[in-house]
PDB file of C-alpha atoms in Angstrom:
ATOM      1  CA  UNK A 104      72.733  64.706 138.142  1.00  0.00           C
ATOM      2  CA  UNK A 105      72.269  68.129 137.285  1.00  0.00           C
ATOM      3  CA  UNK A 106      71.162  69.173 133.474  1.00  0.00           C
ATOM      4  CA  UNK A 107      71.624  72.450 131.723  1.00  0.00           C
ATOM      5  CA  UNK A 108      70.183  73.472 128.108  1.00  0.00           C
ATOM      6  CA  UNK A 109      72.048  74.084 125.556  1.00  0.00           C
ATOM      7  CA  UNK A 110      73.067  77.378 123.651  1.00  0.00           C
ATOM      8  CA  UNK A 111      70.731  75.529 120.116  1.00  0.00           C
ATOM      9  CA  UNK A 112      68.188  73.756 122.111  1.00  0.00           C
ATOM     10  CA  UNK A 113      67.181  77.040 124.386  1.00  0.00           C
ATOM     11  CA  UNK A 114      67.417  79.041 120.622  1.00  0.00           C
ATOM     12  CA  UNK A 115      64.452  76.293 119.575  1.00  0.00           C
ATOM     13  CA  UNK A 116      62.555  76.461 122.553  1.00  0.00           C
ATOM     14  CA  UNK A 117      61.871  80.178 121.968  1.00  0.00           C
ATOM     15  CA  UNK A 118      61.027  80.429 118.920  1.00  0.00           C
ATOM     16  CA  UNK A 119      59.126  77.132 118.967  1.00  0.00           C
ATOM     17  CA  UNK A 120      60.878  75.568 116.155  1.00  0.00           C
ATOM     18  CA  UNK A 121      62.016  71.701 115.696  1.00  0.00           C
ATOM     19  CA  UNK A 122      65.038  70.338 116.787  1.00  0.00           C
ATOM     20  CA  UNK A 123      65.897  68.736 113.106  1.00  0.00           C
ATOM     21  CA  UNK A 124      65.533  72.812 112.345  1.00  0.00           C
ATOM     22  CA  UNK A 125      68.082  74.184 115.011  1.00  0.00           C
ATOM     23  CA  UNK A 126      70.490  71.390 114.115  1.00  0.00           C
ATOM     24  CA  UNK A 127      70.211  72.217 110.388  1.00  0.00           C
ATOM     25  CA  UNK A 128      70.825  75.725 110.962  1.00  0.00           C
ATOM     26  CA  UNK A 129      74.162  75.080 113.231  1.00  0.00           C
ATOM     27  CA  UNK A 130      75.311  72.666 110.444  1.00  0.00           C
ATOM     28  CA  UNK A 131      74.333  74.965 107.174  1.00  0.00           C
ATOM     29  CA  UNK A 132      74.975  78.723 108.879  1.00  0.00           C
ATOM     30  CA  UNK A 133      79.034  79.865 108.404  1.00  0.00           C
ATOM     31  CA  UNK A 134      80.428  83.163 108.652  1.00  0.00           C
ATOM     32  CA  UNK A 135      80.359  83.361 104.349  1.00  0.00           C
ATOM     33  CA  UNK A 136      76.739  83.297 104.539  1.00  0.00           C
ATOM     34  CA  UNK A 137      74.244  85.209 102.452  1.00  0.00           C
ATOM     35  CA  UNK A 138      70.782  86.359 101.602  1.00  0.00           C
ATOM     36  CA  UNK A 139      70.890  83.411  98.751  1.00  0.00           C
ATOM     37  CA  UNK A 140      72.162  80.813 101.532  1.00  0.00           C
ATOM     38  CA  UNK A 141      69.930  81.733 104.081  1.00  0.00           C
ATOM     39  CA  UNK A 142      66.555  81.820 101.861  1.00  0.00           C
ATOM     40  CA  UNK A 143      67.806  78.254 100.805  1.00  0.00           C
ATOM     41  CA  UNK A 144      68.687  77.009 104.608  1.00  0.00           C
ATOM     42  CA  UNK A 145      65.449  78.382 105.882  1.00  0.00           C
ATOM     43  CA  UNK A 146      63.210  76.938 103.353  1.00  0.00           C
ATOM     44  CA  UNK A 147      64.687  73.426 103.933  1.00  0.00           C
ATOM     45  CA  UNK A 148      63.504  73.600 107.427  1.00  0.00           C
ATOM     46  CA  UNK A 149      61.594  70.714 108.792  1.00  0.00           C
ATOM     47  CA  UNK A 150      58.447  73.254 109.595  1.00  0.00           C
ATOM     48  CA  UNK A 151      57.911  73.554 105.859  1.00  0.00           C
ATOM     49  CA  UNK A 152      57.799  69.636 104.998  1.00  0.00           C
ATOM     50  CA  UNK A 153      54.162  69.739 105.525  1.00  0.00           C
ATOM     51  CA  UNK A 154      53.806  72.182 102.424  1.00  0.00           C
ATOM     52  CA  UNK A 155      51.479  71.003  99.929  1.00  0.00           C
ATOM     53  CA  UNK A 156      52.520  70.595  95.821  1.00  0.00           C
ATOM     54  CA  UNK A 157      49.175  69.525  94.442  1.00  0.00           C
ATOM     55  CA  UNK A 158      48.847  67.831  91.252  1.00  0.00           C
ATOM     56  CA  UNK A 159      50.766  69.422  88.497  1.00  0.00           C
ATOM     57  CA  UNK A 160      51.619  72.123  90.184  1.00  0.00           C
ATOM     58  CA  UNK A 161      55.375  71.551  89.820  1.00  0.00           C
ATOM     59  CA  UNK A 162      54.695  72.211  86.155  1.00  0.00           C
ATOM     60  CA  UNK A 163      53.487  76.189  87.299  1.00  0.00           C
ATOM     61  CA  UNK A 164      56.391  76.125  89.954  1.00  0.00           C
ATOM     62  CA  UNK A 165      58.917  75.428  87.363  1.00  0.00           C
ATOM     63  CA  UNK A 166      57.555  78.683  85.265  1.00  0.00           C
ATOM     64  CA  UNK A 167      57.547  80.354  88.359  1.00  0.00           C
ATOM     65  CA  UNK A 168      60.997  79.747  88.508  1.00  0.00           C
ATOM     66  CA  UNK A 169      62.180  81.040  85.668  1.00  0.00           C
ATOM     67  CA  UNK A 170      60.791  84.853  86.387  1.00  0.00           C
ATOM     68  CA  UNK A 171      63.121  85.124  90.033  1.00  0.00           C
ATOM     69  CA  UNK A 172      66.226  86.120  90.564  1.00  0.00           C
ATOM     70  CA  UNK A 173      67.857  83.063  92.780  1.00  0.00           C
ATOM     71  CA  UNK A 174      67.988  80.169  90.490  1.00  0.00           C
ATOM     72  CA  UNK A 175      67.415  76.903  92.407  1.00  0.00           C
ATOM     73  CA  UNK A 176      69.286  73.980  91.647  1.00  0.00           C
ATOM     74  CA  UNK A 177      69.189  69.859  92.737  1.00  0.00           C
ATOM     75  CA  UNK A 178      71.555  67.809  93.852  1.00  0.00           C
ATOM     76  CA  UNK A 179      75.008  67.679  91.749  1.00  0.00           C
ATOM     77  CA  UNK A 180      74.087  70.680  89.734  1.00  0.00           C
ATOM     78  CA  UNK A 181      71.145  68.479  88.426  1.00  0.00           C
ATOM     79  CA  UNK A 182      67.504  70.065  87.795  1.00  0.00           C
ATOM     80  CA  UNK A 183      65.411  71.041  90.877  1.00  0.00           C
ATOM     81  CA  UNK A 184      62.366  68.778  91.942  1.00  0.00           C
ATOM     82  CA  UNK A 185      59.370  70.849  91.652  1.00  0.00           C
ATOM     83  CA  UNK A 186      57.815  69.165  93.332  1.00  0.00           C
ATOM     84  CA  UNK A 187      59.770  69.153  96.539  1.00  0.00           C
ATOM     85  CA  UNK A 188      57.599  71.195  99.294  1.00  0.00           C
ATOM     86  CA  UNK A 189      61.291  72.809 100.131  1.00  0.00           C
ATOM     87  CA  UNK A 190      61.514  73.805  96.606  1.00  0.00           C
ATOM     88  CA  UNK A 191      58.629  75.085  96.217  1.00  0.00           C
ATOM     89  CA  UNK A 192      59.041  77.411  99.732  1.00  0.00           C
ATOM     90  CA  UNK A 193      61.775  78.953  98.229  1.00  0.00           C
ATOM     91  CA  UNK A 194      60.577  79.821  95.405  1.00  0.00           C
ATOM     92  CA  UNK A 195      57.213  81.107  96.904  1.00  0.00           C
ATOM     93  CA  UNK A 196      59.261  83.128  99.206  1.00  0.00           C
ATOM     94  CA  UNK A 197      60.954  84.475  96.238  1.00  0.00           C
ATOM     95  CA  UNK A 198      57.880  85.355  94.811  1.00  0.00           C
ATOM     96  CA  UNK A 199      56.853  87.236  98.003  1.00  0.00           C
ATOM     97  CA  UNK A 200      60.256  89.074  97.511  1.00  0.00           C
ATOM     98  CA  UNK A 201      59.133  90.105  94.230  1.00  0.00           C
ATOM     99  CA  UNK A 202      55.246  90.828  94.599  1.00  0.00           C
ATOM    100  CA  UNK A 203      54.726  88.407  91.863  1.00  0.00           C
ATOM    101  CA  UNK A 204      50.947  88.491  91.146  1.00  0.00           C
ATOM    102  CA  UNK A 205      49.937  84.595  92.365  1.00  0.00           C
ATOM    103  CA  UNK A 206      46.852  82.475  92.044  1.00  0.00           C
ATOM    104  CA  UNK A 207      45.002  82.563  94.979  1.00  0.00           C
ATOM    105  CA  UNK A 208      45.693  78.776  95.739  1.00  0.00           C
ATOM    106  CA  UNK A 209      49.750  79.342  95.598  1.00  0.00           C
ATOM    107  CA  UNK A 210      49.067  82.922  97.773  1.00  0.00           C
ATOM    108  CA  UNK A 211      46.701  80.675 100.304  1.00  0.00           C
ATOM    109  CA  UNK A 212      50.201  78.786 100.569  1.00  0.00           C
ATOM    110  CA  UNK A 213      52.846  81.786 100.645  1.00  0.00           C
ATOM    111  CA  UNK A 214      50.776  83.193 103.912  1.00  0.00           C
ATOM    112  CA  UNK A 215      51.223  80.076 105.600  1.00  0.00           C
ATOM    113  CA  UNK A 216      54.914  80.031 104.799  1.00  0.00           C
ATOM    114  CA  UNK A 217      55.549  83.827 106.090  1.00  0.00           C
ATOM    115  CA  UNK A 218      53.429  82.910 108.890  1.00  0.00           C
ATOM    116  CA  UNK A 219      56.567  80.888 110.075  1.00  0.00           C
ATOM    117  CA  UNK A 220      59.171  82.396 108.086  1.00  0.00           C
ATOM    118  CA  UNK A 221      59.594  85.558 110.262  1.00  0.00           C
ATOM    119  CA  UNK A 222      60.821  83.508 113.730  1.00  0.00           C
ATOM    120  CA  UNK A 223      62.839  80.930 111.633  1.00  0.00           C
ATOM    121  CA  UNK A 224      64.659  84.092 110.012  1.00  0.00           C
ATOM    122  CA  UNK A 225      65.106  85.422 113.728  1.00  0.00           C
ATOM    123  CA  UNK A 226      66.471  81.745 115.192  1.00  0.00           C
ATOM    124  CA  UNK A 227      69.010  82.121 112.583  1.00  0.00           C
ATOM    125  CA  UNK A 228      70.232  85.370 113.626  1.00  0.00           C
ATOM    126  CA  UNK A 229      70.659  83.990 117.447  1.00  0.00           C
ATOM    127  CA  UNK A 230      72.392  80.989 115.954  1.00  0.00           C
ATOM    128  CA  UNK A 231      74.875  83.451 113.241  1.00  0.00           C
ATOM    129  CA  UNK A 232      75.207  86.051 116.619  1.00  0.00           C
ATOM    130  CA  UNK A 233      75.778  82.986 119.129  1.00  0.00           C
ATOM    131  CA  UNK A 234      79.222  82.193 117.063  1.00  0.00           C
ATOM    132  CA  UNK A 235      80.159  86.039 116.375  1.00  0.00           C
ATOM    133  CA  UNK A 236      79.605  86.023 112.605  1.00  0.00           C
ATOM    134  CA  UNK A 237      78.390  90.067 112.436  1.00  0.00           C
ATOM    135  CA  UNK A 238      78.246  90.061 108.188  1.00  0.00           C
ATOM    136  CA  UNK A 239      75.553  87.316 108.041  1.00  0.00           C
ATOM    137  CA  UNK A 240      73.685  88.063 111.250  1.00  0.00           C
ATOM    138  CA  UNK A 241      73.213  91.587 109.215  1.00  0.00           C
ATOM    139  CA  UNK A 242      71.952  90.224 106.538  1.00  0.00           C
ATOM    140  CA  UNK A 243      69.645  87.599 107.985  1.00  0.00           C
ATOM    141  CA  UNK A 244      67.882  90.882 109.956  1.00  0.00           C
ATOM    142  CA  UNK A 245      67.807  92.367 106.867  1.00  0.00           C
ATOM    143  CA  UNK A 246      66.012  89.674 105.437  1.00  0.00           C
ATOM    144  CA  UNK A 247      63.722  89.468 108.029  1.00  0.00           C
ATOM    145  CA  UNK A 248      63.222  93.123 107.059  1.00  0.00           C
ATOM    146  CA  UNK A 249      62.904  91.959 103.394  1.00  0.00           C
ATOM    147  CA  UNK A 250      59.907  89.642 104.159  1.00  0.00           C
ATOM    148  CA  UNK A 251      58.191  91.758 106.399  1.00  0.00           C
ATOM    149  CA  UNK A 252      58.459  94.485 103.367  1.00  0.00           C
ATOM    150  CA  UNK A 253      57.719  92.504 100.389  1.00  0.00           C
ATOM    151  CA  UNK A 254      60.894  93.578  98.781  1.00  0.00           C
ATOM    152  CA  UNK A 255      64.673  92.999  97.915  1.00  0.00           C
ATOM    153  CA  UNK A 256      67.152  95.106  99.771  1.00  0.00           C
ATOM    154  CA  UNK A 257      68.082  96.426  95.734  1.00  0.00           C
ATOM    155  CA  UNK A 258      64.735  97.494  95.041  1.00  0.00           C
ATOM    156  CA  UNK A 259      63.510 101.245  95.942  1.00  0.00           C
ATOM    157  CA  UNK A 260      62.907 102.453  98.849  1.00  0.00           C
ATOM    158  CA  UNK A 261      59.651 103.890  97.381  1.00  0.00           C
ATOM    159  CA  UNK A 262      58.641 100.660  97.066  1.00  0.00           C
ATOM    160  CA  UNK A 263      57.271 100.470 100.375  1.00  0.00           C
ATOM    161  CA  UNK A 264      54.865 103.405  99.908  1.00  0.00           C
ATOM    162  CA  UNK A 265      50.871 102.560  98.991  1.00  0.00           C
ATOM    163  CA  UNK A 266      50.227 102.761  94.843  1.00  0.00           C
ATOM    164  CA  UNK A 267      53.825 103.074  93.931  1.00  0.00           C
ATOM    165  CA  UNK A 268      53.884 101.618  90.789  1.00  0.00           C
ATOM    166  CA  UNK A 269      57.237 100.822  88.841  1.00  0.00           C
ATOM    167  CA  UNK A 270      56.325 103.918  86.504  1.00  0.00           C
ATOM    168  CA  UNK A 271      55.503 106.334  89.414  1.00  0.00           C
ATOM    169  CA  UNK A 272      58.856 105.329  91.113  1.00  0.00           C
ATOM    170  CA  UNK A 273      60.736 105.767  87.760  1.00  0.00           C
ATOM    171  CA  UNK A 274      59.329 109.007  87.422  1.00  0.00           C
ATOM    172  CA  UNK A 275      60.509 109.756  90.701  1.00  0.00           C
ATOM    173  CA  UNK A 276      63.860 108.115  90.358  1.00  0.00           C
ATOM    174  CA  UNK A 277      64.145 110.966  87.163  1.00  0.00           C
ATOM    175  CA  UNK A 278      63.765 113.699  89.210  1.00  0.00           C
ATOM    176  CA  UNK A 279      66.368 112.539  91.659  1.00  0.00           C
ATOM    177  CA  UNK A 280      63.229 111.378  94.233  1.00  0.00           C
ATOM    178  CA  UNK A 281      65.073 108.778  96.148  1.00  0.00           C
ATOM    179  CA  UNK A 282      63.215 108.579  99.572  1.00  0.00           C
ATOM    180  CA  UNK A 283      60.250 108.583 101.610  1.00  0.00           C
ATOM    181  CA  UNK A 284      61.577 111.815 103.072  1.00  0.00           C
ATOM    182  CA  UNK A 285      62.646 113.105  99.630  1.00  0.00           C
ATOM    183  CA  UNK A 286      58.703 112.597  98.553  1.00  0.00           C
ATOM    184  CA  UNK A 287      57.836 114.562 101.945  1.00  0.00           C
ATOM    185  CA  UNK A 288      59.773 117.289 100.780  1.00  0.00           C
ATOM    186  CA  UNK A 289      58.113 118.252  97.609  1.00  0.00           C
ATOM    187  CA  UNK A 290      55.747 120.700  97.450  1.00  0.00           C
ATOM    188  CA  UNK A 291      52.010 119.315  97.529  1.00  0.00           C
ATOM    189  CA  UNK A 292      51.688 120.578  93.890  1.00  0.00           C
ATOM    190  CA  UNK A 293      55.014 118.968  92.890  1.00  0.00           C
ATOM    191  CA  UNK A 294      54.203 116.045  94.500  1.00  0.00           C
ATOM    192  CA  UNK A 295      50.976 115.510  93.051  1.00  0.00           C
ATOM    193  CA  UNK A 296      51.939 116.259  89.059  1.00  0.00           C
ATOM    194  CA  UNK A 297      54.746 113.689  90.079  1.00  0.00           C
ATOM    195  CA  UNK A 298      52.802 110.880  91.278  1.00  0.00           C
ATOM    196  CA  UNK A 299      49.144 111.737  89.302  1.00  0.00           C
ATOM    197  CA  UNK A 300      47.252 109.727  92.156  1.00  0.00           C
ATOM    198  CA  UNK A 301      43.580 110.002  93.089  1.00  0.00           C
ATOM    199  CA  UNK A 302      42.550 111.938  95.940  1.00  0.00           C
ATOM    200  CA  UNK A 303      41.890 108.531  97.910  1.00  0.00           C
ATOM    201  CA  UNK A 304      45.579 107.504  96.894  1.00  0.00           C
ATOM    202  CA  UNK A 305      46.616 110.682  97.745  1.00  0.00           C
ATOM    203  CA  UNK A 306      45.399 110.399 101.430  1.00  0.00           C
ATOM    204  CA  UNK A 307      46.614 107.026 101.477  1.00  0.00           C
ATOM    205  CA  UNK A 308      50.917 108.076 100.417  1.00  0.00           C
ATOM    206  CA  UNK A 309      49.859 110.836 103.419  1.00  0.00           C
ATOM    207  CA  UNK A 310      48.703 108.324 106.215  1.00  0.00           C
ATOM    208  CA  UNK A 311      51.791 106.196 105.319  1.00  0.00           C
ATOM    209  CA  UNK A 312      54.584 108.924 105.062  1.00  0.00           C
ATOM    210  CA  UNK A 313      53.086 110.694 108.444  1.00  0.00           C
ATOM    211  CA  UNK A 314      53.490 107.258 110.097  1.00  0.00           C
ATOM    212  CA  UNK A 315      57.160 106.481 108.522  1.00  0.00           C
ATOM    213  CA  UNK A 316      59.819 106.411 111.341  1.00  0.00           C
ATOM    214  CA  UNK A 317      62.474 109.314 111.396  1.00  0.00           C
ATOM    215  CA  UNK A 318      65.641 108.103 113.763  1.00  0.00           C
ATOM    216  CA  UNK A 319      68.387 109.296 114.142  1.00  0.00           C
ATOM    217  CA  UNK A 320      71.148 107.171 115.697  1.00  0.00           C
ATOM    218  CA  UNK A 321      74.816 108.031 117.351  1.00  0.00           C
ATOM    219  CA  UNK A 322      76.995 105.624 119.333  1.00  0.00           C
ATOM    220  CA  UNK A 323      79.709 105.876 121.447  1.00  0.00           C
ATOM    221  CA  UNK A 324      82.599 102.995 122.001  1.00  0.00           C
ATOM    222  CA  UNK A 325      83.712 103.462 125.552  1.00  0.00           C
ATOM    223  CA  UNK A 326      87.585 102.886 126.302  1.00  0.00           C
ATOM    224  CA  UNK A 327      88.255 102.269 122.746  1.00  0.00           C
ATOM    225  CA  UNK A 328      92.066 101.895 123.942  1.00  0.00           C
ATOM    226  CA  UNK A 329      91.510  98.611 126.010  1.00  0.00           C
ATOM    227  CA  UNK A 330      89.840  96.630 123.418  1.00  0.00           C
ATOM    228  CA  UNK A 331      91.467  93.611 122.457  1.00  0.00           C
ATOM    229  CA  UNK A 332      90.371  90.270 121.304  1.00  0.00           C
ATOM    230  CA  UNK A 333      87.589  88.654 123.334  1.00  0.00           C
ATOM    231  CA  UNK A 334      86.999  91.416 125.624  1.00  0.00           C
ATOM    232  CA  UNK A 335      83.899  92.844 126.284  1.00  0.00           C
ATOM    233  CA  UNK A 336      83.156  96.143 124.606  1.00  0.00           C
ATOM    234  CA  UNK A 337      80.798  98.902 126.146  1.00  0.00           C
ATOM    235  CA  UNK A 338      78.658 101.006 123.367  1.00  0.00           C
ATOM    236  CA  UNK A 339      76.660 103.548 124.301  1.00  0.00           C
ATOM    237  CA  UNK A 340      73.532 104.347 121.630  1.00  0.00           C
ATOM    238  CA  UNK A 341      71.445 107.121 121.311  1.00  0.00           C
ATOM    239  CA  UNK A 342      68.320 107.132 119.533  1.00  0.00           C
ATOM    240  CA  UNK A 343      66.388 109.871 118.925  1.00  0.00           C
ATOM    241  CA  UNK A 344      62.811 109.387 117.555  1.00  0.00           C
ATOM    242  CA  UNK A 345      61.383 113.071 115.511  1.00  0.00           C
ATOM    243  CA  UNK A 346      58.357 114.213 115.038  1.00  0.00           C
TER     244      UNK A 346
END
């Protein structure tokens, strides 16, 4: 008898994730899903049942809860159990999102959970991919990007950049300062009565916006006038990395 894996079971076997995990992505994943879904289908996996909710901690989860944007609910529309290790990976992962300020017990945890979150986040995009669902796929890359960041795909790009606080990126965001490249720009006196860092800061924003990646990208859909439904389609990219 001859055997041959599976489309799921070769997905698990590289990213070295459980089979109750691959199975609960083919059954949860659809072509509606979203960032909100997929946060909620990825913390359920069965790699994150081993999270620990010490002993009244679901009473700080719960307050936790109420400062994110997703709110979590049980089953039925009922009121989530805090104290669920699920639960609580979602809303930790939230938190991450966010760069909510954590005790260092609950941050000990959240590195654990992105420690596994990243390939999880990647299995689902083989999974979303492997059935042809492109709008989901998109946004579970995205949220890979999100994690990797420490930011919603909403917030500013600025963000990113070293000692950006919320008032330094408003002040930018008044002055029509949108984007890494848009801070790159300015002139260096400009730029520094704009952000009023510290020389140290200073040469920090510098390392990071000399390192920031400037690609272009331009495609090209071969024999656009054969395509039909289930063919194959040839693409040609071009990427072109400055600087």
């Amino acid at each position: 008898m001859d055997t041959l894996a599976l489309n799921l079971g070769m997905i698990a076997a590289y990213y070295y994730i459980n089979y109750t995990t691959i199975e609960l992505f083919s059954l949860s994943l659809n072509n509606k899903t979203k960032i909100r879904g997929l946060l909620e289908i990825i913390s359920s996996a069965t790699e994150y049942e081993d999270v620990v909710v010490r002993h009244r901690e679901d009473n700080v989860l719960k307050a936790l809860a109420s400062r994110l944007p997703n709110k979590l609910t049980g089953p039925n529309g009922s009121s989530p159990k805090y104290n669920d290790p699920h639960i609580k990976t979602n809303l930790l992962l939230q938190a991450h999102l966010s760069r909510i300020q954590l005790s260092a017990e609950l941050q000990s945890d959240t590195e654990i959970i992105l420690g596994k979150a990243i390939r999880l986040i990647q299995a689902c995009v083989d999974v979303l991919s492997s059935n042809g669902w492109l709008s989901p796929a998109v946004a579970a890359m995205e949220l890979a990007q999100m994690v990797t960041q420490a930011m919603w795909s909403k917030d500013s790009y600025l963000k990113q950049l070293p000692h950006f606080s919320s008032e330094i990126i408003k002040r930018c965001q008044e002055k029509n300062i949108e984007s890494v490249f848009d801070i790159m720009e300015l002139e260096d006196e400009d730029r520094t009565t704009l952000l009023q860092l510290n020389d140290q800061q200073m040469a920090d924003v510098a390392r990071f916006c000399n390192r920031y990646p400037n690609i272009e990208m331009n495609f090209d859909v071969l024999d656009q006038d054969k395509i039909h439904s289930g063919s194959s389609v040839n693409v040609v990219v071009q990427l072109e990395h400055k600087n």
